[in-house]
Coordinates of C-alpha atoms in Angstrom, one line a residue:
M173 CA -22.9 0.0 13.6
E174 CA -24.6 -3.0 11.9
W175 CA -25.1 -1.0 8.7
I176 CA -21.3 -0.7 8.3
S177 CA -21.0 -4.5 8.7
N178 CA -23.7 -4.9 6.1
I179 CA -21.9 -2.6 3.6
L180 CA -18.6 -4.4 4.2
H181 CA -20.3 -7.8 3.6
S182 CA -21.9 -6.5 0.4
L183 CA -18.5 -5.2 -0.9
L184 CA -16.8 -8.4 -0.1
Q185 CA -19.5 -10.4 -1.9
W186 CA -18.8 -8.1 -4.9
V187 CA -15.1 -8.9 -4.7
E188 CA -15.9 -12.6 -4.5
S189 CA -18.2 -12.4 -7.6
L190 CA -15.4 -10.9 -9.6
G191 CA -12.7 -13.4 -8.5
A192 CA -9.1 -12.3 -8.9
F193 CA -10.3 -9.1 -10.7
G194 CA -12.3 -8.3 -7.6
I195 CA -9.1 -8.4 -5.5
F196 CA -7.6 -6.0 -8.0
L197 CA -10.5 -3.6 -7.9
G198 CA -10.8 -3.8 -4.1
L199 CA -7.2 -2.7 -3.7
M200 CA -7.3 -0.2 -6.6
L201 CA -10.3 1.6 -5.0
E202 CA -9.4 0.8 -1.4
V203 CA -12.9 1.4 -0.1
I204 CA -12.0 -1.5 2.2
P205 CA -8.5 -1.5 3.9
S206 CA -6.0 -3.4 1.7
E207 CA -5.2 -5.9 4.5
I208 CA -8.9 -6.9 4.6
V209 CA -9.2 -7.3 0.8
L210 CA -6.0 -9.4 0.7
A211 CA -7.0 -11.6 3.6
Y212 CA -10.4 -12.1 2.0
G213 CA -8.5 -13.0 -1.2
G214 CA -6.7 -15.6 0.8
Y215 CA -10.0 -17.0 2.0
L216 CA -11.2 -17.2 -1.7
V217 CA -8.0 -19.2 -2.4
S218 CA -8.9 -21.6 0.4
T219 CA -12.3 -22.2 -1.1
G220 CA -10.8 -22.8 -4.6
N221 CA -12.5 -19.7 -6.2
V222 CA -9.1 -18.2 -7.0
S223 CA -5.6 -19.6 -7.3
F224 CA -2.9 -18.4 -5.0
T225 CA -0.8 -17.2 -7.8
M226 CA -3.6 -15.2 -9.4
A227 CA -4.6 -13.7 -6.1
V228 CA -1.0 -12.5 -5.5
I229 CA -0.6 -11.1 -9.0
F230 CA -3.9 -9.2 -9.0
G231 CA -3.3 -8.1 -5.4
T232 CA 0.1 -6.6 -6.4
L233 CA -1.4 -5.0 -9.6
G234 CA -4.2 -3.5 -7.6
A235 CA -1.8 -1.9 -5.1
V236 CA 0.3 -0.6 -8.0
G237 CA -2.7 0.7 -9.8
Q238 CA -3.9 2.6 -6.7
N239 CA -0.6 4.3 -6.3
W240 CA -0.6 5.2 -10.0
V241 CA -3.7 7.2 -9.3
L242 CA -2.1 8.9 -6.3
Y243 CA 1.0 9.6 -8.4
A244 CA -1.1 11.1 -11.1
I245 CA -2.9 13.3 -8.6
G246 CA 0.5 14.6 -7.4
R247 CA 1.9 15.1 -10.8
Y248 CA -1.1 16.7 -12.6
G249 CA -3.1 18.2 -9.7
G250 CA -0.4 19.0 -7.1
R251 CA -1.0 20.3 -3.7
P252 CA -4.2 22.4 -4.5
I253 CA -6.0 19.2 -5.5
V254 CA -4.8 17.4 -2.4
E255 CA -5.8 20.2 -0.1
K256 CA -9.2 20.5 -1.7
Y257 CA -10.2 16.9 -2.2
G258 CA -7.8 14.9 0.0
K259 CA -10.3 14.3 2.7
Y260 CA -12.4 12.3 0.2
I261 CA -9.6 9.8 -0.3
K262 CA -8.6 9.7 3.4
I263 CA -5.4 11.7 2.9
K264 CA -4.7 14.6 5.2
K265 CA -2.6 17.6 4.4
H266 CA -0.3 16.9 7.3
H267 CA 0.5 13.4 6.0
V268 CA 1.3 14.9 2.6
D269 CA 3.6 17.5 4.2
V270 CA 5.5 14.7 6.0
A271 CA 5.8 12.5 2.9
E272 CA 7.0 15.5 0.8
N273 CA 9.7 16.3 3.3
W274 CA 10.8 12.6 3.3
F275 CA 10.9 12.6 -0.5
K276 CA 12.9 15.8 -0.7
K277 CA 15.3 14.7 2.0
Y278 CA 15.9 11.1 1.0
G279 CA 15.0 10.9 -2.7
A280 CA 13.3 8.2 -4.8
G281 CA 14.3 5.3 -2.6
I282 CA 11.8 6.4 0.1
V283 CA 9.0 5.2 -2.2
F284 CA 10.1 1.6 -1.4
T285 CA 10.7 1.9 2.3
A286 CA 7.6 4.1 3.0
R287 CA 5.4 1.3 1.7
F288 CA 5.9 -0.5 5.0
V289 CA 4.8 2.5 7.1
P290 CA 1.0 2.8 7.8
V291 CA -0.6 5.7 6.0
M292 CA 2.6 6.7 4.4
R293 CA 2.6 3.7 2.1
Q294 CA -0.1 5.4 0.0
V295 CA 0.6 9.1 0.7
I296 CA 4.3 8.9 -0.5
S297 CA 3.0 8.5 -4.0
I298 CA 1.7 12.0 -4.1
P299 CA 5.0 13.9 -3.6
A300 CA 6.6 11.4 -5.9
G301 CA 4.2 12.6 -8.6
M302 CA 4.7 16.2 -7.6
A303 CA 8.5 15.8 -8.1
K304 CA 7.8 14.1 -11.5
M305 CA 9.8 11.0 -10.4
N306 CA 10.6 8.6 -13.2
F307 CA 7.4 6.7 -13.7
G308 CA 9.1 3.4 -14.5
L309 CA 11.3 3.5 -11.3
F310 CA 8.2 4.5 -9.3
T311 CA 6.3 1.5 -10.6
L312 CA 9.2 -0.9 -10.0
L313 CA 9.7 0.2 -6.4
T314 CA 6.0 0.2 -5.7
A315 CA 5.6 -3.3 -7.1
L316 CA 8.7 -4.7 -5.2
A317 CA 7.2 -3.4 -1.9
S318 CA 3.7 -4.5 -2.7
L319 CA 4.5 -8.0 -3.7
P320 CA 5.7 -9.4 -0.3
W321 CA 2.8 -7.6 1.4
S322 CA 0.3 -9.3 -0.9
I323 CA 1.9 -12.7 -0.4
L324 CA 1.8 -12.4 3.4
F325 CA -1.8 -11.4 3.8
I326 CA -3.1 -13.7 1.1
Y327 CA -1.2 -16.6 2.6
L328 CA -2.5 -15.9 6.1
G329 CA -6.0 -15.4 4.8
M330 CA -5.8 -18.8 3.0
K331 CA -4.5 -20.5 6.2
L332 CA -7.2 -18.9 8.3
G333 CA -10.0 -19.9 5.9
N334 CA -13.4 -19.2 7.5
Q335 CA -11.6 -17.3 10.3
W336 CA -10.0 -14.8 7.9
E337 CA -11.7 -11.9 9.7
N338 CA -9.1 -12.5 12.5
I339 CA -6.3 -11.4 10.1
N340 CA -5.2 -8.3 12.1
E341 CA -4.7 -10.3 15.2
V342 CA -2.9 -13.2 13.4
A343 CA -0.8 -10.9 11.1
A344 CA 0.6 -8.7 13.9
P345 CA 3.6 -11.0 14.7
Y346 CA 4.4 -11.2 10.9
V347 CA 4.1 -7.5 10.2
K348 CA 6.6 -6.5 12.8
P349 CA 9.6 -8.2 11.0
F350 CA 8.4 -6.5 7.8
I351 CA 8.7 -3.2 9.5
I352 CA 12.1 -4.0 11.0
V353 CA 13.5 -5.1 7.7
A354 CA 12.0 -1.9 6.0
L355 CA 13.6 0.3 8.7
A356 CA 17.0 -1.5 8.3
L357 CA 16.8 -1.0 4.5
A358 CA 15.9 2.7 5.1
I359 CA 18.9 3.2 7.4
I360 CA 21.2 1.6 4.9
Y361 CA 19.7 3.7 2.1
F362 CA 20.0 6.9 4.2
L363 CA 23.6 6.1 5.2
V364 CA 24.6 5.6 1.5
K365 CA 22.9 8.9 0.6
Y366 CA 24.7 10.7 3.4
L367 CA 28.1 9.3 2.5
R368 CA 27.6 10.1 -1.1
S369 CA 26.7 13.7 -0.2
R370 CA 30.0 13.9 1.7
G371 CA 31.9 12.5 -1.3
K372 CA 32.6 9.2 0.3
T373 CA 31.8 5.6 -0.7
L374 CA 31.1 2.4 1.3

């Protein structure tokens, strides 16, 4: 699989040549997994090619931009587009079904909590678009969830330096608390929704 490694290397060199904007495009297009792009962005910070602040800003903007595209697909193309072309953007019909059920059951708040769940963090944007969720609220929740993710992986990539490729191994202990916090927030959100549906308040 050396050719895959060569392609990945070429793409990362392209990201490096564009600096902070390369981080933005890498996340926006997500040809490479976002964790890899962010960790490489951290490596670029360690070499002085990009500032930490700019890497985080453009990393967050790239994540938001990618989800804008998925939101637009849901809003203006709907399920027929997803079923026909989803495989080309690594989105399966089953994932969209699950995300749509979550959105219908729990409402707009799931856009934030789903960002910490693998696969769902992108897919949830499609049913949000299909439901014509308020675009400003969608953007806000997406940015709030993307910001800590960007900070974490860029920081770890910066600390790893030349060893940034070990990001998955190093990040694992940090990602678990993120998921636990997200689940806790989800439980609180679902509890509030349930109590409100029963005419009760906390």
